[in-house]
PDB file of C-alpha atoms in Angstrom:
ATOM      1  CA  UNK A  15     143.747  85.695 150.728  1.00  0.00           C
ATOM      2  CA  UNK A  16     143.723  87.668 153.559  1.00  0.00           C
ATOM      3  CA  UNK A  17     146.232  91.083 153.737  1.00  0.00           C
ATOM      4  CA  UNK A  18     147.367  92.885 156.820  1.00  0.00           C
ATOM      5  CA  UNK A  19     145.694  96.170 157.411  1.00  0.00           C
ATOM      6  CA  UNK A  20     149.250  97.665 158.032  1.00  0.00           C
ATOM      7  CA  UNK A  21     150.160  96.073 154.599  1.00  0.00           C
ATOM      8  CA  UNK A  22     147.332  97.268 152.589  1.00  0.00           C
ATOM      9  CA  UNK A  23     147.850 100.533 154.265  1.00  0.00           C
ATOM     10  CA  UNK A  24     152.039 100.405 152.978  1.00  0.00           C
ATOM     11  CA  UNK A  25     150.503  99.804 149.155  1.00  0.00           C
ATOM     12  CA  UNK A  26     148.241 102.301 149.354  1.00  0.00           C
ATOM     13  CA  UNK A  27     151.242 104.972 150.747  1.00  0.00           C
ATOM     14  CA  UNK A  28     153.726 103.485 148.307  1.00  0.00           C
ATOM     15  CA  UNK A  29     151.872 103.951 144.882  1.00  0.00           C
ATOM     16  CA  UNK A  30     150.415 107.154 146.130  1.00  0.00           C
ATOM     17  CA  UNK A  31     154.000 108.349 146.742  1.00  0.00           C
ATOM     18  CA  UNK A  32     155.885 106.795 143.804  1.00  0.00           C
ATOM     19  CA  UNK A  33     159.006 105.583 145.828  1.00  0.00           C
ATOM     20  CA  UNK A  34     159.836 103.278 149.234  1.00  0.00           C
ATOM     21  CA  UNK A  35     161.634 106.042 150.697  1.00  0.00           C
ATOM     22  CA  UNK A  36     158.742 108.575 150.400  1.00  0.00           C
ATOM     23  CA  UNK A  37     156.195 105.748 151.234  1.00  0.00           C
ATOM     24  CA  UNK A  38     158.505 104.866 154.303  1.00  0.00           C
ATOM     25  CA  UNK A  39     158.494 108.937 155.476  1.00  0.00           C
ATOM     26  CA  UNK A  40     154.742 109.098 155.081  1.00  0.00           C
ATOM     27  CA  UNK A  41     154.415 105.667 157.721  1.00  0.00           C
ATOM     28  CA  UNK A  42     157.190 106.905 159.892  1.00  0.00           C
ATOM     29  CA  UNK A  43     159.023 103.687 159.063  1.00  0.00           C
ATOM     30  CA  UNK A  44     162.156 102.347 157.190  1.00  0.00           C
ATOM     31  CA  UNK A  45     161.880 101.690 153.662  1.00  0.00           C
ATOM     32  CA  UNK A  46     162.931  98.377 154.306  1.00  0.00           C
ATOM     33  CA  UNK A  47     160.069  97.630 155.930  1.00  0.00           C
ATOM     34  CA  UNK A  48     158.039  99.188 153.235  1.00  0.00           C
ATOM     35  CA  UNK A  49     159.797  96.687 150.888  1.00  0.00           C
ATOM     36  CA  UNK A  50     158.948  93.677 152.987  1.00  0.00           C
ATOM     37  CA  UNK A  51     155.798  94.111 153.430  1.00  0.00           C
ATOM     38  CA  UNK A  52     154.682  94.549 149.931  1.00  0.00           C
ATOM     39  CA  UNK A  53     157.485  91.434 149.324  1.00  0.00           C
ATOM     40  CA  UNK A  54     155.374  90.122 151.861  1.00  0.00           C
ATOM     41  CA  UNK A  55     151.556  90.403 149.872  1.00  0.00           C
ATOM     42  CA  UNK A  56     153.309  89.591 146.735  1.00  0.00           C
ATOM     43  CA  UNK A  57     154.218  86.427 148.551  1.00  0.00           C
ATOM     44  CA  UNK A  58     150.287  86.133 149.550  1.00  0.00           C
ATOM     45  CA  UNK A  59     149.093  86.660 146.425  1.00  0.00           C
ATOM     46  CA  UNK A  60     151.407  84.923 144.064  1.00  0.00           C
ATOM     47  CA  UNK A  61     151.782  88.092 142.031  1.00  0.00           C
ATOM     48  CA  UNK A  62     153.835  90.744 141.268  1.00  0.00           C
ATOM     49  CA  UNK A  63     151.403  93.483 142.543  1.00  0.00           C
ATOM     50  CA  UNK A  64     154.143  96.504 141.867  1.00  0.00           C
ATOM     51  CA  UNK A  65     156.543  97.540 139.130  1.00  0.00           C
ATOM     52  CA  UNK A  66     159.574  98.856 140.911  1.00  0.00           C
ATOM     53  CA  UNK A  67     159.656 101.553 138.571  1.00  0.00           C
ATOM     54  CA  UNK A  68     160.030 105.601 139.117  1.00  0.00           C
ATOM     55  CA  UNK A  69     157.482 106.254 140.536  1.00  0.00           C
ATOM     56  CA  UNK A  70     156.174 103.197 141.330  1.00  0.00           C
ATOM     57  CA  UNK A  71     153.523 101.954 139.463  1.00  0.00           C
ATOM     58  CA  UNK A  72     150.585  99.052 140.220  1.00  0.00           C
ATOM     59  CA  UNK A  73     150.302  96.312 138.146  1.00  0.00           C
ATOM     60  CA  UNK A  74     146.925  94.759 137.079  1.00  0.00           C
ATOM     61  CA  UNK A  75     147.121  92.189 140.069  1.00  0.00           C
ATOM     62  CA  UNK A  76     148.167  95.631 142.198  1.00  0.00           C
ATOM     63  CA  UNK A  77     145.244  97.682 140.933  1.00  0.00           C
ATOM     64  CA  UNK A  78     143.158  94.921 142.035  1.00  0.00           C
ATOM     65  CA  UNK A  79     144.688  94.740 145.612  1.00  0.00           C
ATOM     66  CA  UNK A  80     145.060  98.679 145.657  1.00  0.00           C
ATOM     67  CA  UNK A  81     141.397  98.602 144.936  1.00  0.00           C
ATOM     68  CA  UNK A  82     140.210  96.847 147.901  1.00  0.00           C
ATOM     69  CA  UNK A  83     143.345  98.406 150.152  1.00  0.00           C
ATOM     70  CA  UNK A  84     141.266 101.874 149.659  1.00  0.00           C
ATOM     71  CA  UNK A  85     137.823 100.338 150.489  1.00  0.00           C
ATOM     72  CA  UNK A  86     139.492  98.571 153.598  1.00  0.00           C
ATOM     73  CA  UNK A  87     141.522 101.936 154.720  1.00  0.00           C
ATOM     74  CA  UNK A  88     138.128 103.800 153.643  1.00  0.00           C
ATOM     75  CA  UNK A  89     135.641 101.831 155.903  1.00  0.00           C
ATOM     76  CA  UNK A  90     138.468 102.460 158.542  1.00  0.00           C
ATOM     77  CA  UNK A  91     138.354 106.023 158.404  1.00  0.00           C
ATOM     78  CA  UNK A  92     135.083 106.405 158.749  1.00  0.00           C
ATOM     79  CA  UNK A  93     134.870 104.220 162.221  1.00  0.00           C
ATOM     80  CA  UNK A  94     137.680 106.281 163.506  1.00  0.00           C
ATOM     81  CA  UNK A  95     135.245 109.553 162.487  1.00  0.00           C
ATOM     82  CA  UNK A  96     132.511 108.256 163.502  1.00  0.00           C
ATOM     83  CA  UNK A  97     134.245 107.426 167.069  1.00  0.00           C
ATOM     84  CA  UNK A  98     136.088 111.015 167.309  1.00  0.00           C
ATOM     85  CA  UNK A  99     133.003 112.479 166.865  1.00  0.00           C
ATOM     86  CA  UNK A 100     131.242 110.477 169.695  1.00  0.00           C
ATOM     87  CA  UNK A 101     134.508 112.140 171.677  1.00  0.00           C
ATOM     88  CA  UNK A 102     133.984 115.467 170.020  1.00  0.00           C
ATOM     89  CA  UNK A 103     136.792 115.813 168.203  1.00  0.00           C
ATOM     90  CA  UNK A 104     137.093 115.819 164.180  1.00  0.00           C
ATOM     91  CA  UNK A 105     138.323 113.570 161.563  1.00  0.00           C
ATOM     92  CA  UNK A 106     138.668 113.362 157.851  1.00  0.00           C
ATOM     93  CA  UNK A 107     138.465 110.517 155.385  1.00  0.00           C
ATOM     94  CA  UNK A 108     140.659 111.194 152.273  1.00  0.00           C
ATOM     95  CA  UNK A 109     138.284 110.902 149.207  1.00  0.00           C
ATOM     96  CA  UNK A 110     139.614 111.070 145.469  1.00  0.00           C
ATOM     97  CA  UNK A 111     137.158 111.588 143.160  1.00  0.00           C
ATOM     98  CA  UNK A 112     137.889 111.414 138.581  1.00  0.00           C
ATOM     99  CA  UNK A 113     135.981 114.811 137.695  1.00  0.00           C
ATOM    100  CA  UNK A 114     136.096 116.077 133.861  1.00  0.00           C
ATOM    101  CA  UNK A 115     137.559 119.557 133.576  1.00  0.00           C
ATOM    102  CA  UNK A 116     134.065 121.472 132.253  1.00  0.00           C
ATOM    103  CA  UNK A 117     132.239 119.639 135.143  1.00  0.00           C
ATOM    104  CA  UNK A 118     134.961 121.071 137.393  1.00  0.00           C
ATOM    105  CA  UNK A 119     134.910 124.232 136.070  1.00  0.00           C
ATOM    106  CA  UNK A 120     130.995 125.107 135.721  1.00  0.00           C
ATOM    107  CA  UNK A 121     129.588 123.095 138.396  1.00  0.00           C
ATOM    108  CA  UNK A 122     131.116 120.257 140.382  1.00  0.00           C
ATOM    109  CA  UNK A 123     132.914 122.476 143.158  1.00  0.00           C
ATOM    110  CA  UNK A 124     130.013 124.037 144.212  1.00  0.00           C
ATOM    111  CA  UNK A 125     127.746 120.900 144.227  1.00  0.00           C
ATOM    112  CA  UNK A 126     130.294 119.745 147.148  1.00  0.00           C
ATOM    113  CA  UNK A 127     129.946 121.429 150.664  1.00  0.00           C
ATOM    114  CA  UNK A 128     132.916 122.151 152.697  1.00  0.00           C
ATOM    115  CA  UNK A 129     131.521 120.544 155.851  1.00  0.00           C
ATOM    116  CA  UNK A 130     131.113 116.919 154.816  1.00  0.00           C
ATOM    117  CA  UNK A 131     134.132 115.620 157.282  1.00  0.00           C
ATOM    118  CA  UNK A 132     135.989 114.798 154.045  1.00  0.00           C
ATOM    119  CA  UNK A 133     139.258 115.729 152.187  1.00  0.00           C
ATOM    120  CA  UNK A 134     139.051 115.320 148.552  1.00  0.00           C
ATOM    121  CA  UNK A 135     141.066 114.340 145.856  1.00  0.00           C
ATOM    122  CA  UNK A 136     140.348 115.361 142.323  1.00  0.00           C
ATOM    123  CA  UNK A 137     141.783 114.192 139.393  1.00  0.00           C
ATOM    124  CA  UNK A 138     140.984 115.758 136.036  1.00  0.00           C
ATOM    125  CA  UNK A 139     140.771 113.603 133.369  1.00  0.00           C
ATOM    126  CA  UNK A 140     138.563 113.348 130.142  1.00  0.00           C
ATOM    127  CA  UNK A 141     134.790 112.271 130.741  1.00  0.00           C
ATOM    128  CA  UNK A 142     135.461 109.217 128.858  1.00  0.00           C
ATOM    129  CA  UNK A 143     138.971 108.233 130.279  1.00  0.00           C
ATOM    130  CA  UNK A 144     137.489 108.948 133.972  1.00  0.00           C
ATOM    131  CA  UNK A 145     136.526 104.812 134.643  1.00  0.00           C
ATOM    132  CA  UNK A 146     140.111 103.882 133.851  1.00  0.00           C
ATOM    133  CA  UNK A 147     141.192 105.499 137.525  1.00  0.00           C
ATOM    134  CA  UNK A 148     138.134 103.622 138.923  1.00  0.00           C
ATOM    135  CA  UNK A 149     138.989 100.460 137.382  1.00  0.00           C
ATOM    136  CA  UNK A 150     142.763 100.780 138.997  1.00  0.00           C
ATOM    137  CA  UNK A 151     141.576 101.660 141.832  1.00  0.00           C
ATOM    138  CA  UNK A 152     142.906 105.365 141.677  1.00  0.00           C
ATOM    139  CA  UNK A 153     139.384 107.242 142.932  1.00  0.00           C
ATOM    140  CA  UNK A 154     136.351 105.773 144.541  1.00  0.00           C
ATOM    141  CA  UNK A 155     133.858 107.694 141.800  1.00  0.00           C
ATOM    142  CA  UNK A 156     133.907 109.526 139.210  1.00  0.00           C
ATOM    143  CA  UNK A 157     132.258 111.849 137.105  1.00  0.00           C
ATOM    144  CA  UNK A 158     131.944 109.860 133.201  1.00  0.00           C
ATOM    145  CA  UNK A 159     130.108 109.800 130.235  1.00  0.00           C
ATOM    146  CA  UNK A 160     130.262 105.808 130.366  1.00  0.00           C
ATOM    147  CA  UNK A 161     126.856 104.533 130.940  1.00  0.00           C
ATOM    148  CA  UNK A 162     128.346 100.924 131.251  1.00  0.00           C
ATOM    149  CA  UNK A 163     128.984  99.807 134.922  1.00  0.00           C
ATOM    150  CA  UNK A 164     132.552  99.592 135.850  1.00  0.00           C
ATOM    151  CA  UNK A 165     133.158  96.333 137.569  1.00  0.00           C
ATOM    152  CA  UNK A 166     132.297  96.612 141.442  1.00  0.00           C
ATOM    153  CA  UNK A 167     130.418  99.953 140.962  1.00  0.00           C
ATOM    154  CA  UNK A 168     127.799 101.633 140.842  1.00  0.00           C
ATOM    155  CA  UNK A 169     125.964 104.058 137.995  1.00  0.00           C
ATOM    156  CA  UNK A 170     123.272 106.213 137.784  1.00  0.00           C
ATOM    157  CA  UNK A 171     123.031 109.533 135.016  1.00  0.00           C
ATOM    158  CA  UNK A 172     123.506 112.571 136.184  1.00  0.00           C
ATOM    159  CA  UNK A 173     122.246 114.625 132.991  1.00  0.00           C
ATOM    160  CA  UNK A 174     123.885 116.376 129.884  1.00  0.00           C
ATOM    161  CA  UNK A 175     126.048 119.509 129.500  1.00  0.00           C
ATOM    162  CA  UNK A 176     125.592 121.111 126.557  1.00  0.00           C
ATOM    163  CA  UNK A 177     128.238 122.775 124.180  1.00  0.00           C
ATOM    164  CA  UNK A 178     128.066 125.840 121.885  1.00  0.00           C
ATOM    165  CA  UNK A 179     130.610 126.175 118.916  1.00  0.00           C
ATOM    166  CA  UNK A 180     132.262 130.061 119.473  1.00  0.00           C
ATOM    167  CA  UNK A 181     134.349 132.082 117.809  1.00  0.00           C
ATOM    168  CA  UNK A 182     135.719 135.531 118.054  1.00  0.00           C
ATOM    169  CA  UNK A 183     133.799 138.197 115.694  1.00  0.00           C
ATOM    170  CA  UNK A 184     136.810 139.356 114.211  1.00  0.00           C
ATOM    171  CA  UNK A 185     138.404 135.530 113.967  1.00  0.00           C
ATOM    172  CA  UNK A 186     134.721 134.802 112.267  1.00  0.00           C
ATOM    173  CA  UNK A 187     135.376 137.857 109.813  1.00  0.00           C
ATOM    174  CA  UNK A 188     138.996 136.540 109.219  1.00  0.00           C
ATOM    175  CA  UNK A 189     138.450 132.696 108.388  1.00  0.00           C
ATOM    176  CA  UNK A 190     134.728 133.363 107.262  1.00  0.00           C
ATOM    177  CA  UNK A 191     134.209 130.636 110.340  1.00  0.00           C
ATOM    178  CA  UNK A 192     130.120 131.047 110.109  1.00  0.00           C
ATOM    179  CA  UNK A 193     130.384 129.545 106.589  1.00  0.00           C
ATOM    180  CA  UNK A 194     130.484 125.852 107.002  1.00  0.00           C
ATOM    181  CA  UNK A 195     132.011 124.870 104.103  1.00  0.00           C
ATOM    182  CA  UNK A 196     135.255 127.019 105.473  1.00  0.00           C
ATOM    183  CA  UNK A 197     135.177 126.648 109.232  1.00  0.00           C
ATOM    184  CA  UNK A 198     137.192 122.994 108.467  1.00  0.00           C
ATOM    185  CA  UNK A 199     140.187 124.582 107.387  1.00  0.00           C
ATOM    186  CA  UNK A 200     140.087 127.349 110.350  1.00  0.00           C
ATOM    187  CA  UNK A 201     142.481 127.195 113.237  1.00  0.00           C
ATOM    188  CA  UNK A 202     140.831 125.262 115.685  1.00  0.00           C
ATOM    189  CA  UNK A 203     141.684 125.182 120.037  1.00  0.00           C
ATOM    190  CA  UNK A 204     141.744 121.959 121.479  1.00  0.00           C
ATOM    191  CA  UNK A 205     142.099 120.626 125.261  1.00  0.00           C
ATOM    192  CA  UNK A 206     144.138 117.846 124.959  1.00  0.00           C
ATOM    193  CA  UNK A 207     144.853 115.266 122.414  1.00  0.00           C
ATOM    194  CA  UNK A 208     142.006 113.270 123.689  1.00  0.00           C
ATOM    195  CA  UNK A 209     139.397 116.077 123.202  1.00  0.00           C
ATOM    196  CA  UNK A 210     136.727 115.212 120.463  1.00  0.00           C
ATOM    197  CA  UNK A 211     133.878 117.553 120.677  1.00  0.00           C
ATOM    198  CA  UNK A 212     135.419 119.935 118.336  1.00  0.00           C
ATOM    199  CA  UNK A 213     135.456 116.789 115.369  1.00  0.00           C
ATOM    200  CA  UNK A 214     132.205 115.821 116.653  1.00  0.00           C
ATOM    201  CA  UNK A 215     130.704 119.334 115.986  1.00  0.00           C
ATOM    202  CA  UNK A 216     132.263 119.501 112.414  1.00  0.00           C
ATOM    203  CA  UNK A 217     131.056 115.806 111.787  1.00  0.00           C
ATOM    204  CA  UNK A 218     128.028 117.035 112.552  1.00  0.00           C
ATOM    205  CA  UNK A 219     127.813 120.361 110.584  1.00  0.00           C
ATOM    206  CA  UNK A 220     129.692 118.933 107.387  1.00  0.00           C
ATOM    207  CA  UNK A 221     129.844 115.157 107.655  1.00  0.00           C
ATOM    208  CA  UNK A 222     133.868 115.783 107.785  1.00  0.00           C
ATOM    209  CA  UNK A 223     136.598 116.405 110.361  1.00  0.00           C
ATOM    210  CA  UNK A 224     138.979 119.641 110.707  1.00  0.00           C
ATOM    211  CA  UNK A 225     141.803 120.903 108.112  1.00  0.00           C
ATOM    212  CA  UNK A 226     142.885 123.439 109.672  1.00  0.00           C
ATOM    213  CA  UNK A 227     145.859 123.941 112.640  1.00  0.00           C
ATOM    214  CA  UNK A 228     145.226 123.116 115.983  1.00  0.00           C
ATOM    215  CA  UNK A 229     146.030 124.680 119.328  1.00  0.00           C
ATOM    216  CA  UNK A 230     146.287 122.441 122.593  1.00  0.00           C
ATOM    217  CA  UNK A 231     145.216 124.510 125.821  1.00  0.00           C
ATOM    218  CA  UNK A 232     144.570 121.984 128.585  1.00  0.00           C
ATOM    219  CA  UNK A 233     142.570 123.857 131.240  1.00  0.00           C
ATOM    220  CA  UNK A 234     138.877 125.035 130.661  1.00  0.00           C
ATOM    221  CA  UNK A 235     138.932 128.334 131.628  1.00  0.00           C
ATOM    222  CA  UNK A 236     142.108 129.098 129.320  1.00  0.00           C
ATOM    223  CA  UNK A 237     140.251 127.343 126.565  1.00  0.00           C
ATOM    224  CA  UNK A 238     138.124 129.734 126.746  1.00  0.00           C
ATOM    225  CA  UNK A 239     140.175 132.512 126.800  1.00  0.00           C
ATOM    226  CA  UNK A 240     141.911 131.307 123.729  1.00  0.00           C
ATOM    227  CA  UNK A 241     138.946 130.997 121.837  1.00  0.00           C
ATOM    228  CA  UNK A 242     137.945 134.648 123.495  1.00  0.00           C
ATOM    229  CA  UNK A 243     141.487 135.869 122.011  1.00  0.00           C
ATOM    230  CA  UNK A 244     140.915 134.611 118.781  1.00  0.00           C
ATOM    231  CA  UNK A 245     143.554 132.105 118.666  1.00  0.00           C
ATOM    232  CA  UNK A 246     140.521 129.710 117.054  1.00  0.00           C
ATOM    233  CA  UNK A 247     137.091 128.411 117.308  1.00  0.00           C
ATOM    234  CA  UNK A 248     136.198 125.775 120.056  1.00  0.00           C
ATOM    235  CA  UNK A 249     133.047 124.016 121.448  1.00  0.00           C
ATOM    236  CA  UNK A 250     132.516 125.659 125.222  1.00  0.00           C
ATOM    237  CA  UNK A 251     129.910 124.960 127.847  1.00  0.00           C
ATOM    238  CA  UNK A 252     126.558 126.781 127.786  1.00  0.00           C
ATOM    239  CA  UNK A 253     127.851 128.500 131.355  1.00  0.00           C
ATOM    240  CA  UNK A 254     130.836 129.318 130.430  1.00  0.00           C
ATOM    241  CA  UNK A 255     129.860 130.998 126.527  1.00  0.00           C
ATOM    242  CA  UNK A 256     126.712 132.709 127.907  1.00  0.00           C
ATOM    243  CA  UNK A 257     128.404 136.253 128.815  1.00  0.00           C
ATOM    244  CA  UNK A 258     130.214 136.219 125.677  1.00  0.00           C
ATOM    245  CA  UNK A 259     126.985 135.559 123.510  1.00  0.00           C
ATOM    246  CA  UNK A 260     124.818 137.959 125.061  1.00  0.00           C
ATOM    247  CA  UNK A 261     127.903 140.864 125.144  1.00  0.00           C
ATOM    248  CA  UNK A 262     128.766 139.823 121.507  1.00  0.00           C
ATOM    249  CA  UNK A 263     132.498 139.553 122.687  1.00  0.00           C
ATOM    250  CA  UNK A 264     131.508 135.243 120.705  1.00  0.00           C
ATOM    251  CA  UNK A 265     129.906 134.483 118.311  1.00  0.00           C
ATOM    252  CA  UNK A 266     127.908 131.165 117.886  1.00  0.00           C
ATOM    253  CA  UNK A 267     128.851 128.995 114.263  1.00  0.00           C
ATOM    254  CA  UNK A 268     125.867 126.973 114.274  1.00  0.00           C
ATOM    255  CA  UNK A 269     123.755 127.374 117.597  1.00  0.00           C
ATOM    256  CA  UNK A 270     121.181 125.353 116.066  1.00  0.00           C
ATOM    257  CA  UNK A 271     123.971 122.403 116.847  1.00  0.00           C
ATOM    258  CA  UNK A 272     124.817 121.876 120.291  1.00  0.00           C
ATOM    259  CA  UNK A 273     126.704 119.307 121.197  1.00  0.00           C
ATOM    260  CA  UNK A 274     125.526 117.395 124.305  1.00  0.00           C
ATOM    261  CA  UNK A 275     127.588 115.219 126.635  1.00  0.00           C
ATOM    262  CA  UNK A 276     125.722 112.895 128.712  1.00  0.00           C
ATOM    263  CA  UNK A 277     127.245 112.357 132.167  1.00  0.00           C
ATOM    264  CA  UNK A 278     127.052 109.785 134.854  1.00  0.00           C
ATOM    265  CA  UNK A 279     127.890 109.049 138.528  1.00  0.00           C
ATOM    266  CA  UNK A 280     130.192 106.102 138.818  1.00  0.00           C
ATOM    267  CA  UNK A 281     131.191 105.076 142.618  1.00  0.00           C
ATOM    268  CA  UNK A 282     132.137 102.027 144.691  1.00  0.00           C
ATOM    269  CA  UNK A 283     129.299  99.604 144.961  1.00  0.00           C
ATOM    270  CA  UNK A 284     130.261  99.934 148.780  1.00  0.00           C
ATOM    271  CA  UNK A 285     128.062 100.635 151.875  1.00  0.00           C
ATOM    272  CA  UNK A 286     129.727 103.939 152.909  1.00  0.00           C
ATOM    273  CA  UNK A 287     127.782 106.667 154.713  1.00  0.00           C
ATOM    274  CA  UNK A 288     130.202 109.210 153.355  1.00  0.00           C
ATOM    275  CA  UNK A 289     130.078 108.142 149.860  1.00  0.00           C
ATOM    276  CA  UNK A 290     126.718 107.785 149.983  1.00  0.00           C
ATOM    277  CA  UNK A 291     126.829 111.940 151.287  1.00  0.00           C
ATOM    278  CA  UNK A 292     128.801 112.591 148.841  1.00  0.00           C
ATOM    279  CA  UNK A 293     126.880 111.235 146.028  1.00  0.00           C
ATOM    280  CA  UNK A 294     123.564 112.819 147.470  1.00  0.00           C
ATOM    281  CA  UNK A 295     125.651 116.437 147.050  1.00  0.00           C
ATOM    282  CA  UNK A 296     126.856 115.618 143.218  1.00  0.00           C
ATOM    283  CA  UNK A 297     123.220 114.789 142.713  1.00  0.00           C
ATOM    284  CA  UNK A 298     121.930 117.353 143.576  1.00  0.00           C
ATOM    285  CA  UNK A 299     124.810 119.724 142.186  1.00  0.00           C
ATOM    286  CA  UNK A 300     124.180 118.197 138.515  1.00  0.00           C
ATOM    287  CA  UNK A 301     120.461 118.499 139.132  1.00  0.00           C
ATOM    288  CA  UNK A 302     120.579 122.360 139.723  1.00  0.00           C
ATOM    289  CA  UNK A 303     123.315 122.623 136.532  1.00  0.00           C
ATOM    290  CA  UNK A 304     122.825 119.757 134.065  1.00  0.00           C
ATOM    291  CA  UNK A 305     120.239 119.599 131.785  1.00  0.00           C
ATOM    292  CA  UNK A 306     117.998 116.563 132.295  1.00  0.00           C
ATOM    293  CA  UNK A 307     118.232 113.324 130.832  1.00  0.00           C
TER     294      UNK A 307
END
C-alpha cells in the first residue's frame, strides 16, 4: 500500500513530537491536518498505526510504517544533500543512532567525525535493550550486544569491552570486599535496573548473586564516581578504571575476572551512502578501542 511522502513525513513529526499540535508546529500546518492525514494511512492500511495517547505513541502496525517512513524521508535527505552540494550549499540528514552508555562514554563520540553532513541522534539505552528502538523503528543502527539479526538489518561484531570489578581502598578495608565470600553482602552501585554485569561478576566469582544494598546511578561517568566515593563496588570499563588502578585511588576484587561484553553493529539493511559512512567511522572507532573478537 502505497503512503504519501507528506503523510509518512506527518507520522514521522507526530511520534517524534508526542502530540498533533506540536507535530502540526513542526510542519507549519494545522493539527487538523495532522489528524487527517494519519486518519488518512490508517484508512490505507486498515490499522490503527497510533495510540492517541500523551505523547503519542506507535503501535506495532505504526512501528512498522514509522519504520519505512524514516528510510523513505532518509533516502530523501540524502538526494536533497547530494543536490545542495552540486549547488554548493550544505545539508544535513537527521540520523538517530541506539548507543550503550560505556560505548558512549569511552569511545563512540570520538569514532564519529563532525564533518560527515549529518545530525545525530543518540539514544542511550542498555546494550541488550538497543534492537528494541531498531525493531520500532526509533534509530536506523545501533550499537548491541545481540548477535542475532534484527529483521531488515544488518550485523556485523564490532569487538568486546572489557570490565574490571573496583572498589575504593578504604570501602575494600570496610566490607573486607577483596574476600569473596563477603563482597555479596557489600553495598553494591548499579546503572539502572536493567544493569547485570555486577550479578554476572559475582556469579562468576561465587556461583551466587548480591546480598547486599544497592545504589542506582544511571550515567557512566557518575557510576564511576560513586564507586570512586565509596558509595560501593561496581564493574567499570578498562578506560575508564585505568587511572584509578595505576594511582591506587581503586582497587581491583578479582582482576583475574573480567567481564567482557561483546558488541555489534546493527543498521538498516538499506543502500545509504551516509549510513554506509557512518558505519565505516564506528568501525573503525571500535577497532582503535575494542578489544578484538
Amino acid at each position: 500500500m502505497p503512503f504519501q511522502f507528506d503523510h509518512l513525513r506527518t507520522l514521522t513529526a507526530l511520534v517524534e513530537e508526542g502530540t498533533f499540535e506540536a507535530a502540526a508546529r513542526r510542519l507549519h500546518v494545522t493539527s487538523s491536518a495532522v489528524s487527517q492525514r494519519v486518519r488518512a494511512m490508517e484508512q490505507a492500511a486498515g490499522q490503527v498505526l497510533v495510540r492517541r495517547t500523551n505523547p503519542v505513541l506507535p503501535t506495532e502496525a505504526g512501528d512498522a510504517v514509522l519504520r519505512h517512513a524514516r528510510q523513505v524521508l532518509l533516502l530523501d535527505q540524502e538526494v536533497r544533500s547530494e543536490l545542495r552540494s552540486v549547488g554548493h550549499e550544505r545539508g544535513h540528514a537527521r540520523v538517530p543512532l541506539a548507543v550503550n552508555a560505556d560505548s558512549l562514554s569511552t569511545w563512540f563520540l570520538e569514532a564519529l567525525p563532525p564533518g560527515l553532513g549529518a545530525v545525530f541522534e543518540l539514544h542511550r539505552e542498555d546494550e541488550e535493550h538497543t534492537t528494541g528502538l531498531l525493531r520500532s523503528g526509533a534509530v536506523m543502527a545501533a550499537v548491541t550486544s545481540t548477535p542475532e539479526a534484527v529483521q531488515g538489518c544488518s550485523v556485523e561484531p564490532l569487538g568486546s569491552l572489557r570490565y574490571q570489578a573496583v572498589c575504593a581502598p578504604d570501602f575494600a578495608e570496610r566490607f573486607g570486599a577483596t574476600d569473596p565470600r563477603r563482597l555479596p553482602d557489600a553495598p553494591m552501585v548499579n546503572f539502572d535496573r536493567k544493569d547485570d554485569l555486577q550479578d554476572r561478576f559475582l556469579r562468576d566469582l561465587t556461583g551466587g548473586g548480591s546480598r547486599g544494598p544497592t545504589h542506582y546511578v544511571p550515567a557512566s561517568e557518575d557510576f564511576a564516581r560513586a564507586v570512586l566515593l565509596g558509595w560501593g563496588w561496581g564493574v567499570i570499563p578498562e578506560h575508564q578504571c585505568a587511572e584509578g588502578l595505576a594511582s591506587g585511588a581503586l582497587v581491583p576484587l578479582a582482576p583475574e575476572l573480567p567481564v567482557e561484553v561483546r558488541l555489534y553493529w546493527q543498521r538498516w539493511n538499506l543502500r545509504s551512502p551516509l549510513l554506509d559512512e557512518v558505519t565505516r567511522h564506528v568501525r573503525a572507532g571500535a577497532a582503535a578501542h575494542l578489544r578484538p573478537v
